[in-house]
XYZ file of C-alpha atoms in Angstrom:
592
model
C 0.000 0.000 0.000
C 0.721 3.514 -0.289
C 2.641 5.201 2.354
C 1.908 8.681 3.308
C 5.211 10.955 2.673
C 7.283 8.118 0.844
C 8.183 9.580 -2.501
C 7.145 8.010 -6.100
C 9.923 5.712 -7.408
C 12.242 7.021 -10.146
C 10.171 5.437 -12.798
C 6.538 6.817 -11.782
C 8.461 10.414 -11.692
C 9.162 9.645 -15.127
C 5.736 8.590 -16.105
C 4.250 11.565 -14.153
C 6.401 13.917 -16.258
C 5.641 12.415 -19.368
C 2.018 11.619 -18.939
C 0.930 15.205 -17.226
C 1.964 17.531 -20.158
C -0.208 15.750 -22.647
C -3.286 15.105 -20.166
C -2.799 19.009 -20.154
C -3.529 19.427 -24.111
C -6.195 16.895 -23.778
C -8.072 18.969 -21.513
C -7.461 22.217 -23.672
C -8.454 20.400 -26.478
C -11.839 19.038 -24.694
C -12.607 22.397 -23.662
C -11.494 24.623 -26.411
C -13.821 21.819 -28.851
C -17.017 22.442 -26.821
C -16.336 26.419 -26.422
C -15.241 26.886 -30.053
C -18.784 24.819 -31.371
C -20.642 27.573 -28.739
C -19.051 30.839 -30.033
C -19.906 29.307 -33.746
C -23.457 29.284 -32.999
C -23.451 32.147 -31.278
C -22.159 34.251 -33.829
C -23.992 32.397 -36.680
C -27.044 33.809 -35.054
C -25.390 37.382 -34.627
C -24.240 37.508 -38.611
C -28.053 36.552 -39.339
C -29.816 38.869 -37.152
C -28.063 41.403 -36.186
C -29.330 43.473 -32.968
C -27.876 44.592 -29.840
C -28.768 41.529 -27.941
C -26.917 38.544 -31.023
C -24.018 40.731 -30.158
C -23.904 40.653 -26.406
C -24.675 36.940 -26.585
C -21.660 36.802 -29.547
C -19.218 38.814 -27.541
C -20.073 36.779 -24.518
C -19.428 33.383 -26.588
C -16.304 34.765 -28.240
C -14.783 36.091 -25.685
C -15.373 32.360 -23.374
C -13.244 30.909 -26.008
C -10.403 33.193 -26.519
C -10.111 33.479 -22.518
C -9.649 29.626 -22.804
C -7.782 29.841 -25.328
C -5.385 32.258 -23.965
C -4.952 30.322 -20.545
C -4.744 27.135 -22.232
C -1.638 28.269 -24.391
C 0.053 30.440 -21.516
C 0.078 27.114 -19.782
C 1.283 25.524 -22.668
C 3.786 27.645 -23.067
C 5.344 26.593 -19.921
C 5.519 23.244 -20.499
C 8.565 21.193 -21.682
C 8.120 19.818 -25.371
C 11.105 17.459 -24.976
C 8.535 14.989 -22.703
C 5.941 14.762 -25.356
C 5.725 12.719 -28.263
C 5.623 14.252 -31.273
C 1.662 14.443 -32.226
C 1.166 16.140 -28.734
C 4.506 18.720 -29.522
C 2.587 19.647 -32.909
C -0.363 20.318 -30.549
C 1.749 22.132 -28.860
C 2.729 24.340 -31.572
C -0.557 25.156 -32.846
C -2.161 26.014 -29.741
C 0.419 28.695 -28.806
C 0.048 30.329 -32.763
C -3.291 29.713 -33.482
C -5.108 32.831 -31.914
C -6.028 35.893 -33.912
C -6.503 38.118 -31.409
C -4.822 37.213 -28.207
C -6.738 38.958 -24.908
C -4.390 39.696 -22.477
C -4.863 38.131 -18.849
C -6.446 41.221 -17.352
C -10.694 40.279 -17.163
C -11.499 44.087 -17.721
C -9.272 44.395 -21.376
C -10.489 40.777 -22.008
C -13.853 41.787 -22.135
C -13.253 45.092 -23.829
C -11.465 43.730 -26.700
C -14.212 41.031 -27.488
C -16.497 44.184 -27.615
C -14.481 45.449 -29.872
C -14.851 43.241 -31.895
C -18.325 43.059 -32.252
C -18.870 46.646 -32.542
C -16.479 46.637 -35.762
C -17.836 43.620 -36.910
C -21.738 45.912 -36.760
C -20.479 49.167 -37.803
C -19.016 47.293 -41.275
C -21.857 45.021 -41.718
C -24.402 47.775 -40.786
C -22.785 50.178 -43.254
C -25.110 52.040 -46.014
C -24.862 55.174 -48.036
C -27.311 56.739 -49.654
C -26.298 57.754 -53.674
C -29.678 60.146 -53.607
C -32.552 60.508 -50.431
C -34.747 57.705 -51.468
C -31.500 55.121 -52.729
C -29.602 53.937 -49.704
C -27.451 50.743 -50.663
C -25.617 48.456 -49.238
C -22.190 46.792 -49.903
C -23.759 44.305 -51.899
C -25.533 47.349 -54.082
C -22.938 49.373 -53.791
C -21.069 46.976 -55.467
C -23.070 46.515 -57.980
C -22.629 50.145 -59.177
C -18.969 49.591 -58.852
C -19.021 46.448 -61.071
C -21.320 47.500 -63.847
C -21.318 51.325 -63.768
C -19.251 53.498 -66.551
C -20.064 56.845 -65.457
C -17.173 57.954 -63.412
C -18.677 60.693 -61.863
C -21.686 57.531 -60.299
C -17.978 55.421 -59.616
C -16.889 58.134 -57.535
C -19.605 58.908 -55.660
C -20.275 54.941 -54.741
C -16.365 55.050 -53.859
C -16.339 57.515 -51.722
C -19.418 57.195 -49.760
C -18.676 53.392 -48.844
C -15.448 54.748 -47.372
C -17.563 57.136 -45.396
C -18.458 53.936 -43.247
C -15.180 53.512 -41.488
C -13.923 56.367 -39.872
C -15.695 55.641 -36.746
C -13.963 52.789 -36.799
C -10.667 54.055 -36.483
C -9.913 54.506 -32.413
C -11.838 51.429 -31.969
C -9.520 49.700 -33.745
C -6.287 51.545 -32.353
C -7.124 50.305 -29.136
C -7.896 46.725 -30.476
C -4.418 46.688 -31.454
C -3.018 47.700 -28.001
C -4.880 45.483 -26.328
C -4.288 42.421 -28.767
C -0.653 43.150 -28.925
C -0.576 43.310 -24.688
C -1.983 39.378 -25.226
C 0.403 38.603 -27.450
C 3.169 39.476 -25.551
C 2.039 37.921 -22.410
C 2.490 34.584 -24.974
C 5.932 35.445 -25.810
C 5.883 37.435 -28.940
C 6.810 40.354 -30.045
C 3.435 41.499 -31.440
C 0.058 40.290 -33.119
C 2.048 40.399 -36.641
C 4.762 37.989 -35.507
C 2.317 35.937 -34.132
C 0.154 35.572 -37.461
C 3.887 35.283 -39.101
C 4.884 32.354 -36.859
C 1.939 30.155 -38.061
C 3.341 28.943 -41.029
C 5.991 26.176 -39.779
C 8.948 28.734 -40.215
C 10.542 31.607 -38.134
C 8.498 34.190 -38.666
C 10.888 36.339 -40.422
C 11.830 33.926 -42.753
C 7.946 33.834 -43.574
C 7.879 37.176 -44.486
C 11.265 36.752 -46.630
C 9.015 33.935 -48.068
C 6.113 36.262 -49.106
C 8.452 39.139 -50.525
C 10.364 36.544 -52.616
C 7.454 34.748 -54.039
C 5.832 38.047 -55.166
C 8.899 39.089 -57.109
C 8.494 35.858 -58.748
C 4.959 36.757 -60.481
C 5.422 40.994 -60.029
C 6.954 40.793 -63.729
C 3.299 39.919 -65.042
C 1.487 42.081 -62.626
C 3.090 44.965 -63.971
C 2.550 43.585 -67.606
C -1.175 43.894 -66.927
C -1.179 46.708 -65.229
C 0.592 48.720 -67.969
C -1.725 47.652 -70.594
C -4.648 47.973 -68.588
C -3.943 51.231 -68.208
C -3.313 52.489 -71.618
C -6.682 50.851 -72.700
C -8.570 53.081 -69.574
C -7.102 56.068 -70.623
C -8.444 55.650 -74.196
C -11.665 55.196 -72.782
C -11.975 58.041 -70.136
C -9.084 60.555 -71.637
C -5.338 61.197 -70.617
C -6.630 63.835 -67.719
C -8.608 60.985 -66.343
C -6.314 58.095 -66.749
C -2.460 59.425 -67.039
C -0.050 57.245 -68.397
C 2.623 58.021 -66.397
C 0.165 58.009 -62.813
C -1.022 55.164 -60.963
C -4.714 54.005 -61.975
C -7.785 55.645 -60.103
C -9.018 53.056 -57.624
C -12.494 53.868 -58.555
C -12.273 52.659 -62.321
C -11.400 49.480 -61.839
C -14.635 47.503 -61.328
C -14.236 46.425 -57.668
C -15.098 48.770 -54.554
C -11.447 47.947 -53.823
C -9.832 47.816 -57.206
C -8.115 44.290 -55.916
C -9.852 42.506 -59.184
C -10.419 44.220 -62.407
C -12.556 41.503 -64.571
C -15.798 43.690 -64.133
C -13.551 45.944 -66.318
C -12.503 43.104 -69.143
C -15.337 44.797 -72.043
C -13.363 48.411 -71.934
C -10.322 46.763 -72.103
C -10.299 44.242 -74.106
C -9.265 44.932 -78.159
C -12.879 44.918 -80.659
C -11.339 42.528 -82.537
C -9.867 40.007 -79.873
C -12.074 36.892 -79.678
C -13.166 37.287 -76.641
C -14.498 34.164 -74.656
C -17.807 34.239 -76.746
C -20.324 33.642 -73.818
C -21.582 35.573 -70.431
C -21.623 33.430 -67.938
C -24.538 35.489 -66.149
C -26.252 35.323 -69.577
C -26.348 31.631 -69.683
C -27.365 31.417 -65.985
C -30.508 33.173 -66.640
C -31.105 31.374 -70.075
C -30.989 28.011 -68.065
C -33.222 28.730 -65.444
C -30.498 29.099 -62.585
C -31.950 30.674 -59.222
C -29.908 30.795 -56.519
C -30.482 27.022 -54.987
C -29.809 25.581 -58.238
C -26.268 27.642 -58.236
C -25.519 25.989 -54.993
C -26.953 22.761 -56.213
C -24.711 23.057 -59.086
C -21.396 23.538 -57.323
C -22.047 20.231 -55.017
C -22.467 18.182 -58.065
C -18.585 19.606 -59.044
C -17.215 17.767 -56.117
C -19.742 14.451 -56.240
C -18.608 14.057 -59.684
C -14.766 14.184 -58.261
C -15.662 11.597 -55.739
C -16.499 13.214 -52.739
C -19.738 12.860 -50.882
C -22.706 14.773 -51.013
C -23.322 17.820 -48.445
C -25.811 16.558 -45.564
C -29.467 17.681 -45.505
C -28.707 20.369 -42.623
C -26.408 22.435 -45.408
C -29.809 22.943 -47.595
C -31.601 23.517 -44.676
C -29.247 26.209 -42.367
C -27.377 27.859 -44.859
C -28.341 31.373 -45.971
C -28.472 31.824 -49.769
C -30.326 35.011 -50.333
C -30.004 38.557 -48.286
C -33.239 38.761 -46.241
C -35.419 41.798 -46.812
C -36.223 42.390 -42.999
C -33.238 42.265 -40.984
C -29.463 43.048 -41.250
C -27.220 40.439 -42.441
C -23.601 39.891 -42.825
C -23.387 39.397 -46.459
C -19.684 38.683 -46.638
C -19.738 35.284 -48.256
C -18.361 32.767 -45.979
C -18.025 28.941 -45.253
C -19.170 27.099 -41.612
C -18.525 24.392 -39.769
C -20.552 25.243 -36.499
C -19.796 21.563 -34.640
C -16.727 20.593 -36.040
C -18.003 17.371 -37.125
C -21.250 17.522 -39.872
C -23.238 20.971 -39.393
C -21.724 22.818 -42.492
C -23.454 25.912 -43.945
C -22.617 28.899 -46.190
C -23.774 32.437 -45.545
C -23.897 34.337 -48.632
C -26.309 37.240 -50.004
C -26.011 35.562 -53.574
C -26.342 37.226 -57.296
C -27.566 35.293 -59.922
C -24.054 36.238 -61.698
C -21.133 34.252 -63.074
C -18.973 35.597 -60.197
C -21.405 34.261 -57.617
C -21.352 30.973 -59.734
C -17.484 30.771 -59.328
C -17.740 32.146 -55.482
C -19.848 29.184 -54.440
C -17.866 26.744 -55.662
C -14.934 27.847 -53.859
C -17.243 28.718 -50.914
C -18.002 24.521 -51.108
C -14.450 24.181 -51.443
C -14.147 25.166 -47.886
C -16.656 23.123 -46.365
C -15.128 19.973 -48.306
C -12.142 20.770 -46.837
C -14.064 21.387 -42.665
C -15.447 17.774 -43.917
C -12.574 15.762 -45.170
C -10.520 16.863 -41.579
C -13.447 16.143 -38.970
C -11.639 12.916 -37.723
C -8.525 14.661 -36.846
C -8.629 16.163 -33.050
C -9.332 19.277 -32.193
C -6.376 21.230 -33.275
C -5.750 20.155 -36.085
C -8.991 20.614 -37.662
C -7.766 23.005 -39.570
C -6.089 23.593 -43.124
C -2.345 22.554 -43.787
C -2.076 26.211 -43.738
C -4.637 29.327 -43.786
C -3.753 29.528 -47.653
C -4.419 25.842 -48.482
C -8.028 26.548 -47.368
C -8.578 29.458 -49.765
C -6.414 27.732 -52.611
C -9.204 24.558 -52.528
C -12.213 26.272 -53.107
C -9.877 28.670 -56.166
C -8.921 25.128 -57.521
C -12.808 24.475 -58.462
C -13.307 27.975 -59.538
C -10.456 27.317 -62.105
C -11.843 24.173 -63.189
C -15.180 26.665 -64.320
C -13.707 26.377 -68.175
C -15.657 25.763 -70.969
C -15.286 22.300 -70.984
C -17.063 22.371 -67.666
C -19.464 24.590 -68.539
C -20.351 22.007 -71.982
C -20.506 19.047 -69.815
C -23.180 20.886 -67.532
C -25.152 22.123 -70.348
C -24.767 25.878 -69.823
C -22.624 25.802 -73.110
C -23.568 23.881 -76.371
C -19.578 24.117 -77.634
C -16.034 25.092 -75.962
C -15.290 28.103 -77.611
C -12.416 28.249 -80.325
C -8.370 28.039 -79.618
C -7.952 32.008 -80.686
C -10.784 32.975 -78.117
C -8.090 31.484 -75.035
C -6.314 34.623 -75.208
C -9.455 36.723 -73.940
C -10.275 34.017 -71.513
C -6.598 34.283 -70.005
C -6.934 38.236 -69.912
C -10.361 37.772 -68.530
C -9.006 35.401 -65.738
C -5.429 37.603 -65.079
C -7.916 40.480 -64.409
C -8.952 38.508 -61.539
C -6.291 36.369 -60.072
C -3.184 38.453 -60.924
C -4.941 41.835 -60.297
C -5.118 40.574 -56.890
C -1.988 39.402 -55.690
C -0.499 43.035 -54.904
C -3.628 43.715 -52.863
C -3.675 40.048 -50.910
C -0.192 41.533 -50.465
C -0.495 44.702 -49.180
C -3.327 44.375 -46.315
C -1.042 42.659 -44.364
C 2.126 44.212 -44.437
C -0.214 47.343 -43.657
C -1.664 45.372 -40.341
C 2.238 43.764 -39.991
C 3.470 47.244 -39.856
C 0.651 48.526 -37.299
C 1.176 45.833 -34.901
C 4.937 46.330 -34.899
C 4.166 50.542 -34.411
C 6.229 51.278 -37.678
C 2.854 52.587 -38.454
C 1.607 54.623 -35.784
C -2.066 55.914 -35.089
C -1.816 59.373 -36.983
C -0.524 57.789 -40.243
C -2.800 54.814 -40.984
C -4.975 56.247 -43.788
C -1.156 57.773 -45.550
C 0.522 54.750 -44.768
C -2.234 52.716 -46.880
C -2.372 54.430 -49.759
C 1.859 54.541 -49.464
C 1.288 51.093 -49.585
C -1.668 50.821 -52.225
C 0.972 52.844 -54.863
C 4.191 51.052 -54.297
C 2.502 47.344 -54.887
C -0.591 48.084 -56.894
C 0.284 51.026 -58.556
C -3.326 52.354 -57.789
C -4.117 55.870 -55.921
C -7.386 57.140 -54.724
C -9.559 59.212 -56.763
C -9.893 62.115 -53.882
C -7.562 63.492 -51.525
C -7.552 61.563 -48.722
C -6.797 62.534 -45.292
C -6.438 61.066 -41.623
C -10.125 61.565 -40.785
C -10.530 58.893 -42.900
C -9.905 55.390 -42.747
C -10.216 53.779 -45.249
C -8.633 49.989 -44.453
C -12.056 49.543 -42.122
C -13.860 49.932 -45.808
C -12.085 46.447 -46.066
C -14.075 43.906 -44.468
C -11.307 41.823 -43.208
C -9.884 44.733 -41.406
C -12.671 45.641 -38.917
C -13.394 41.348 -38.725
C -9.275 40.563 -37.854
C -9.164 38.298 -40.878
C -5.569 37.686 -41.601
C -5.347 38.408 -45.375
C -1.717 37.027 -46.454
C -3.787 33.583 -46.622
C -5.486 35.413 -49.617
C -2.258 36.053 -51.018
C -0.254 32.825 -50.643
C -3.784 31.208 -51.953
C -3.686 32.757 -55.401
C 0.016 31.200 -55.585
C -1.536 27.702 -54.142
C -4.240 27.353 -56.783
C -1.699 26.977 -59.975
C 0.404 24.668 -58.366
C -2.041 22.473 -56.730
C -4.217 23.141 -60.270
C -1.275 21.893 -62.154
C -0.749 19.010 -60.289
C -4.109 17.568 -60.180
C -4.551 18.129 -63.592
C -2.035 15.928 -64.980
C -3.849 13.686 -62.233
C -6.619 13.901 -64.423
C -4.595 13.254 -67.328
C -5.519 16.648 -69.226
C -3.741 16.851 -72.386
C -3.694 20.541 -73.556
C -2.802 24.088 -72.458
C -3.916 23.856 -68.779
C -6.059 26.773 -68.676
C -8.500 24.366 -70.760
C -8.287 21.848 -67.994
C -11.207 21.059 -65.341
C -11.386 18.792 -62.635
C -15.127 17.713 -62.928
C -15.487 13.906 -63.280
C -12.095 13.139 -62.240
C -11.847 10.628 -59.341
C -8.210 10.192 -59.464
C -8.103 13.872 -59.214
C -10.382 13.829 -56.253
C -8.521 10.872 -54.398
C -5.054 12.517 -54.320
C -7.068 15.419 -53.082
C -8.774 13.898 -50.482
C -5.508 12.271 -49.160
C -4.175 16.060 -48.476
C -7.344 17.449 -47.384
C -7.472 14.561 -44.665
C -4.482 16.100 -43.276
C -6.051 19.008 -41.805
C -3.106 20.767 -39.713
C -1.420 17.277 -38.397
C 1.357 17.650 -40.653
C 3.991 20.798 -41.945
C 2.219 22.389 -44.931
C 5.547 21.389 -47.045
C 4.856 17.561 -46.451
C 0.506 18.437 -47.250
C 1.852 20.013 -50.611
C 4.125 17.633 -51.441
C 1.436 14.947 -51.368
C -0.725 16.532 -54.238
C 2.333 18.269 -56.222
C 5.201 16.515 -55.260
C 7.303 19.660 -53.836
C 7.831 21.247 -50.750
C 7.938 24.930 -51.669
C 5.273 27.240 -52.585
C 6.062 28.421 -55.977
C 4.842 31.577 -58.587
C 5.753 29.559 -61.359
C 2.747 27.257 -62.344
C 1.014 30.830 -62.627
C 3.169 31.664 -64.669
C 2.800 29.066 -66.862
C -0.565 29.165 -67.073
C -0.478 32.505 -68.341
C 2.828 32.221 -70.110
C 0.910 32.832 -73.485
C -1.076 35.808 -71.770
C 2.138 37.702 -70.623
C 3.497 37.234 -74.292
C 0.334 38.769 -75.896
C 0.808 41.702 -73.409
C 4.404 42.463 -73.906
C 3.488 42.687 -77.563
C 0.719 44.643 -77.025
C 2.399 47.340 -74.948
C 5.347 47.456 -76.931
C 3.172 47.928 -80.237
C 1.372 50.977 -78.441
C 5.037 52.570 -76.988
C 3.473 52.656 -73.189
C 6.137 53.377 -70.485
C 5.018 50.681 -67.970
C 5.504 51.731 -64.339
C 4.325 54.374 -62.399
């Protein structure tokens, strides 16, 4: 028996040692599961009806879970990896990196900066403007103008009074960012940037040398675009409008942020360059497509590559259309509110070929919270945050022709001499962006760090805006503005490099699965629907979640271990070409 004050023998120390550390992670894990699957519902409820009381009860939930969270991984932080095996030191890992916004110990700040974040969160998804007394829009309409508008005078007016939105938002989120960087420090790091940076299985510096290297691997074609882009503007709205030796106005660009320019690809595009000979909006209404059937659609993509169908709580929870009687968040999103089988989208959606492409990759991410619910806790998560936006991009760039014939929206894939328009069409979307999924982050990097201070965050954008995108804003701007809140990921704490590095992701994985698939041809004519051999080597990653280093998660679809511009590059090796020629044949002096 058990004597009282005789000590454990050498061997239970051991065991005790070995055995308390991960009975530690176990809890947080148990915990964090069941608080996590709370603050989902909770804020489900909030982004669908939005009043004072969704938010109290959101903040409340929200701010349950990041106190756990925060405790759990200043605990964890104390503890000695070397006595756990290596499954629990992963765990390890990703529960000290894994926060967004870290709350520091202190109840009082803990609580404030959860209502911070719901009172961002309203004042962006609450946001109107009125273009005359009786036409107040929203985002979503707002947008609309922005997309299909060609009066720059209406452009400018939209532009400017969505902006007009954020600058209450601006000490709120000063003081967000003192308080999250206090909780990040009280974790060890430097500040909220270097956390997000040290999420990525790398130093965090070396992450950011990462980044900056990769985008002066594809900046060469950016700036390719950009120059002819902007010699075809200027013939449309005049050299006083569109200089040729100035960045591009941000308001003639098509997008509220100018961060993708296909809603711009008819003033752009040469009268006699075949374009891609159908509107995808066009044949959506031609064939009867309401907004179900668009959702309907984009499950059948990923049936036909093998994977099972969505269960019968998506087509009942999810929110397809903006409700006429309350405030939604229309910010299309993916959920998984139990980590297990209640998945959802939330999405206000147009019956428009963008919305057709943004619900497949909006499936895309609940294939992905699907294929990882047996993994534990932690690691029910993407290999990294990229790989979950890349998966849902990979479908969107299987929406060819070919995909589009087998469906039945198109009676024949358009002609070899029309792929030049699609390419333009397509580099007006995913290469416009990459500056942009760039530059929001080395803003915020810069802001947590205080390179940026308070009293220079509107100037430091737009410093920011010029030297990647080569874009300025239409208006003087000032520091009563603020115009990164106009960005919805901004006021939400979305980390937005994910964006960037999934642009990158979506060639290479693209690539790779397509010669899975056995495409023969150039492989912007490839798509993925029908392919189960595709769909299995896909699978196998996405089964992953966040157990493994996102170098050994990549290397199981494409057979390499670093991220890579260069399958972008190839897929739009014939597009750069045709551009080069193009601004060379009309003497432009690219650069600004």
């Amino acid at each position: 028996m058990a004597l009282a004050g005789c000590s454990p023998t050498g061997q239970e120390s051991a065991h005790r040692v070995k055995t308390e550390p991960a009975a530690l992670l176990q809890q947080a894990e148990q915990e964090l599961a069941q608080l996590d699957a709370e603050a989902n519902r909770a804020q489900w409820i909030y982004e669908n009806y939005i009043t004072t009381d969704t938010a109290t009860l959101a903040s409340e939930a929200n701010l349950a879970f990041t106190q756990a969270a925060v405790r759990h991984a200043t605990a964890a932080a104390k503890l000695d990896p070397t006595t756990l095996s290596p499954l629990d030191q992963r765990k390890l890992s990703v529960l000290l990196r894994n926060l967004i916004l870290p709350a520091p110990s202190d109840e009082a700040k803990s609580q404030r900066l959860a209502e911070l974040d719901i009172e961002l969160n309203r004042l962006y998804s609450t946001g109107r403007f009125c273009m005359a007394p009786e036409r107040c829009l929203s985002l979503p309409q707002l947008s609309t103008v922005m997309d299909q508008s060609r009066d720059p005078d209406e452009l400018l007016q939209a532009w400017v009074g969505w902006r007009s939105i954020a600058p209450p938002m601006r000490p709120l989120f000063a003081e967000q960012v003192s308080l999250a960087n206090e909780g990040a420090e009280e974790l060890g790091f430097d500040d909220v940037g270097q956390m997000w940076r040290s999420q990525y299985d790398m130093p965090a510096d070396q992450f950011a040398e990462r980044v900056d290297a990769l985008w002066l691997e594809v900046k060469p074609l950016y700036e390719a675009l950009h120059c002819y882009v902007r010699g075809e503007l200027g013939e449309v709205y005049g050299d006083e409008v569109v200089s040729q030796s100035e960045p591009i106005p941000a308001h003639l660009l098509g997008n509220m942020w100018a961060q993708q320019w296909s809603n711009v690809y008819d003033l752009v595009a040469p009268e006699d360059l075949p374009g891609p000979g159908y509107d995808l909006t066009l044949l959506l209404s031609e064939h009867g497509y309401d907004e179900l059937k668009m959702v309907q659609q984009a499950e059948r993509f990923f049936t036909s590559m093998g994977f099972a169908p969505l269960p019968d709580t998506f087509w009942q929870r999810s929110l397809f259309v903006e409700p006429q009687d309350r405030d939604v968040v229309c910010h299309a999103s993916a959920w998984d509110l139990d980590n297990r089988e209640d998945l959802r989208i939330k999405m206000c959606i147009q019956r428009t070929g963008e919305d057709f492409r943004v619900i497949h990759h909006e499936l895309g991410h609940n294939i992905y919270q699907r294929a990882y619910q047996h993994q534990p806790f932690l690691f029910k998560e993407s290999a990294n945050d990229g790989f979950h936006e890349a998966i849902g991009d990979v479908i969107s760039l299987s929406i060819t022709p070919a995909y589009l014939k087998q469906i039945g929206l198109l009676e024949k894939e358009p002609p070899a001499e029309s792929d030049i328009g699609l390419l333009l069409r397509e580099a007006m979307e995913k290469v416009a962006f990459l500056p942009f999924g760039l530059l929001v982050d080395q803003w915020r990097w810069q802001v947590f760090s205080g390179e940026i201070a308070p009293s220079d965050y509107n100037q430091a954008w737009w410093d920011l805006r010029l030297e990647y995108q080569g874009v300025a804003p239409p208006v003087p701007r000032s520091e009563l503005d603020f115009d990164p809140g106009a960005k919805y990921h901004v006021p939400t704490s979305v980390p937005y490099t994910r964006y960037f590095l999934a642009h990158l992701l979506q060639f290479q994985l693209f690539e790779a699965l397509c010669k899975e698939a056995g495409h023969q041809g150039p492989i912007h004519r490839c798509t993925l629907y029908g392919s189960r051999e595709a769909g299995e080597k896909l699978d196998a990653m996405l089964k992953l979640g966040l157990s493994q280093p996102w170098p050994q998660a990549l290397a199981l679809v494409t057979g390499e271990e670093q991220m890579s511009g260069q399958a972008m590059l190839n897929y739009f090796a014939p597009l750069k070409d045709w551009l080069n020629r193009q601004n060379a044949w009309a003497g432009r002096r690219c650069g600004w």
